[in-house]
Coordinates of C-alpha atoms in Angstrom, one line a residue:
M3 CA -222.1 -22.8 12.6
R4 CA -218.6 -21.6 13.0
S5 CA -217.4 -18.2 14.3
V6 CA -214.2 -16.4 13.2
L7 CA -212.6 -14.4 16.0
Y8 CA -210.0 -11.7 15.8
F9 CA -207.7 -10.6 18.6
R10 CA -204.9 -8.0 19.0
L11 CA -201.6 -9.3 20.4
S12 CA -198.7 -7.5 21.8
G13 CA -195.8 -9.5 20.3
I14 CA -194.4 -12.7 18.9
A15 CA -193.9 -14.3 22.3
A16 CA -197.6 -13.9 23.1
A17 CA -198.5 -15.3 19.6
R18 CA -196.5 -18.4 20.2
S19 CA -197.9 -19.0 23.6
M20 CA -201.5 -18.5 22.3
Q21 CA -200.8 -20.8 19.4
S22 CA -199.6 -23.6 21.7
S23 CA -202.4 -23.0 24.2
L24 CA -205.1 -23.2 21.5
Q25 CA -203.7 -26.4 20.0
A26 CA -203.5 -28.0 23.5
L27 CA -207.2 -27.5 24.2
P28 CA -209.0 -30.9 24.4
V29 CA -211.6 -29.8 21.8
A30 CA -209.0 -28.3 19.5
P31 CA -208.8 -31.0 16.8
V32 CA -212.6 -30.9 16.2
H33 CA -213.8 -27.5 17.1
I34 CA -210.9 -25.0 16.5
D35 CA -209.1 -24.1 13.3
G36 CA -206.0 -21.9 13.3
P37 CA -204.8 -19.7 14.7
W38 CA -203.5 -17.5 11.9
F39 CA -201.6 -14.2 12.3
I40 CA -201.6 -10.9 10.5
Q41 CA -199.0 -8.1 10.8
R42 CA -199.5 -4.5 9.6
D43 CA -196.9 -4.8 6.8
D44 CA -198.2 -8.3 5.7
Q45 CA -194.8 -9.8 6.0
P46 CA -194.6 -13.5 7.0
M47 CA -193.6 -14.3 10.6
E48 CA -191.2 -17.2 11.1
G49 CA -193.0 -20.2 12.3
L50 CA -196.5 -18.6 12.4
P51 CA -199.1 -19.2 9.8
R52 CA -200.6 -16.3 7.8
A53 CA -204.3 -15.6 7.5
A54 CA -206.0 -16.4 4.1
S55 CA -208.2 -14.0 2.2
R56 CA -211.3 -16.0 3.1
Q57 CA -210.7 -15.0 6.8
T58 CA -210.2 -11.3 6.3
T59 CA -212.5 -10.4 3.3
Y60 CA -216.2 -10.7 2.3
R61 CA -215.4 -13.5 -0.1
Q62 CA -218.0 -16.0 1.2
E63 CA -220.8 -13.6 1.6
W64 CA -220.3 -12.3 -2.0
A65 CA -220.1 -15.9 -3.3
I66 CA -223.5 -16.7 -1.8
A67 CA -225.0 -13.7 -3.4
G68 CA -223.3 -14.5 -6.7
T69 CA -224.7 -18.0 -6.7
V70 CA -228.3 -16.7 -6.4
I71 CA -227.8 -13.9 -8.9
G72 CA -226.0 -16.2 -11.4
A73 CA -228.6 -18.9 -11.2
I74 CA -231.6 -16.5 -11.6
S75 CA -229.9 -14.7 -14.5
A76 CA -229.0 -18.0 -16.3
V77 CA -232.6 -19.4 -16.0
A78 CA -234.1 -16.1 -17.1
A79 CA -231.8 -16.0 -20.2
T80 CA -232.6 -19.6 -21.0
L81 CA -236.3 -18.9 -20.8
H82 CA -236.1 -15.7 -22.8
L83 CA -233.7 -16.8 -25.5
G84 CA -234.3 -20.5 -25.7
T85 CA -236.8 -22.3 -27.9
S86 CA -239.1 -24.8 -26.2
A87 CA -238.6 -28.4 -27.3
G88 CA -241.2 -29.8 -24.9
T89 CA -241.8 -29.5 -21.1
F90 CA -239.1 -32.0 -20.0
A91 CA -236.4 -30.6 -22.2
S92 CA -237.2 -27.0 -21.1
V93 CA -237.1 -27.9 -17.4
L94 CA -233.9 -29.8 -17.9
A95 CA -232.4 -26.8 -19.8
C96 CA -233.4 -24.5 -17.0
V97 CA -232.0 -26.7 -14.3
A98 CA -228.7 -27.1 -16.1
S99 CA -228.3 -23.4 -16.9
G100 CA -229.3 -22.5 -13.3
A101 CA -226.6 -24.8 -11.9
L102 CA -224.0 -23.5 -14.4
G103 CA -225.0 -19.9 -13.8
G104 CA -224.8 -20.4 -10.0
L105 CA -221.3 -21.8 -10.2
C106 CA -220.1 -19.1 -12.5
G107 CA -221.8 -16.4 -10.3
A108 CA -220.3 -17.9 -7.1
W109 CA -216.8 -17.9 -8.6
L110 CA -217.0 -14.4 -10.0
A111 CA -218.6 -12.9 -6.9
G112 CA -216.1 -14.7 -4.7
Q113 CA -213.2 -13.1 -6.7
L114 CA -214.8 -9.7 -6.3
G115 CA -215.5 -10.2 -2.6
A116 CA -211.9 -11.3 -2.0
R117 CA -210.8 -7.8 -2.9
I118 CA -213.0 -6.1 -0.2
P119 CA -211.4 -6.3 3.3
R120 CA -213.5 -6.5 6.4
G121 CA -213.9 -3.0 7.7
K122 CA -213.1 -3.4 11.4
V123 CA -210.3 -5.9 10.7
A124 CA -208.7 -3.5 8.1
R125 CA -208.9 -0.5 10.6
E126 CA -207.4 -2.6 13.4
R127 CA -204.6 -3.8 11.1
A128 CA -203.8 -0.2 10.0
Q129 CA -203.5 0.8 13.7
L130 CA -201.1 -2.0 14.6
A131 CA -197.8 -0.7 16.1
Q132 CA -194.4 -2.3 15.4
G133 CA -194.4 -5.8 16.8
E134 CA -198.1 -6.1 17.3
M135 CA -200.2 -8.5 15.3
L136 CA -203.8 -9.8 14.9
L137 CA -204.7 -13.4 15.7
V138 CA -207.5 -15.0 13.7
A139 CA -209.1 -18.2 15.0
S140 CA -212.1 -20.1 13.6
C141 CA -214.1 -22.2 16.1
A142 CA -217.4 -24.0 16.5
A143 CA -220.1 -21.9 18.1
D144 CA -220.1 -24.0 21.3
A145 CA -216.3 -23.4 21.8
K146 CA -216.4 -19.7 21.1
D147 CA -216.7 -18.5 24.7
S148 CA -214.0 -20.7 26.0
V149 CA -211.6 -19.7 23.2
K150 CA -212.3 -16.0 23.9
R151 CA -211.8 -16.4 27.6
M152 CA -208.5 -18.2 27.2
I153 CA -207.1 -15.7 24.8
H154 CA -208.2 -12.8 27.0
E155 CA -206.4 -14.5 29.9
L156 CA -203.2 -14.7 27.8
G157 CA -203.3 -11.0 27.0
G158 CA -205.2 -10.9 23.7
V159 CA -207.7 -8.1 23.2
S160 CA -210.9 -9.0 21.2
V161 CA -211.3 -6.9 18.0
E162 CA -214.1 -8.5 16.0
E163 CA -216.0 -11.7 15.3
H164 CA -218.4 -12.9 12.6
S165 CA -220.2 -16.0 11.8
D166 CA -218.8 -18.1 9.0
V167 CA -221.7 -18.4 6.5
M168 CA -220.4 -21.4 4.7
P169 CA -218.8 -23.7 7.4
G170 CA -216.2 -26.0 6.1
F171 CA -216.3 -24.8 2.5
R172 CA -212.9 -24.3 1.0
W173 CA -212.2 -22.7 -2.4
A174 CA -210.2 -24.8 -4.8

């Protein structure tokens, strides 16, 4: 399981030092992704990577719900509207329509969930002063405490954290 951590930073110098410190950790290549940075006006910062929508919205949670709803809806429609051509053919049709419905539901719900920003992160982003930014880092559950401690020592203030429900899954 992975955790996504959000921190408030005071400036670009702090951001650069935290970026180099996170990448210098011995567990970094395996356990830590990022960091990514967000400014209030959403303008890119030179040399610092920006956060993607999957890190600041409810895209993954909605995609999971969409998978379940899409699969159930497709199977129900197949059973209600379809004509039975035997047990094997009916089961095969239900499995195929459930898989296709799940994929379509995940895509559609993911698109809708990407439009909904995480509440705490959106409030913190709106309160950022000129020159301040948010740092987003994804790390393995066993590295979470050491990452939080290191960023706090470098001057970052913890804002929010959540568990990434689909670890390692990337949208095409």
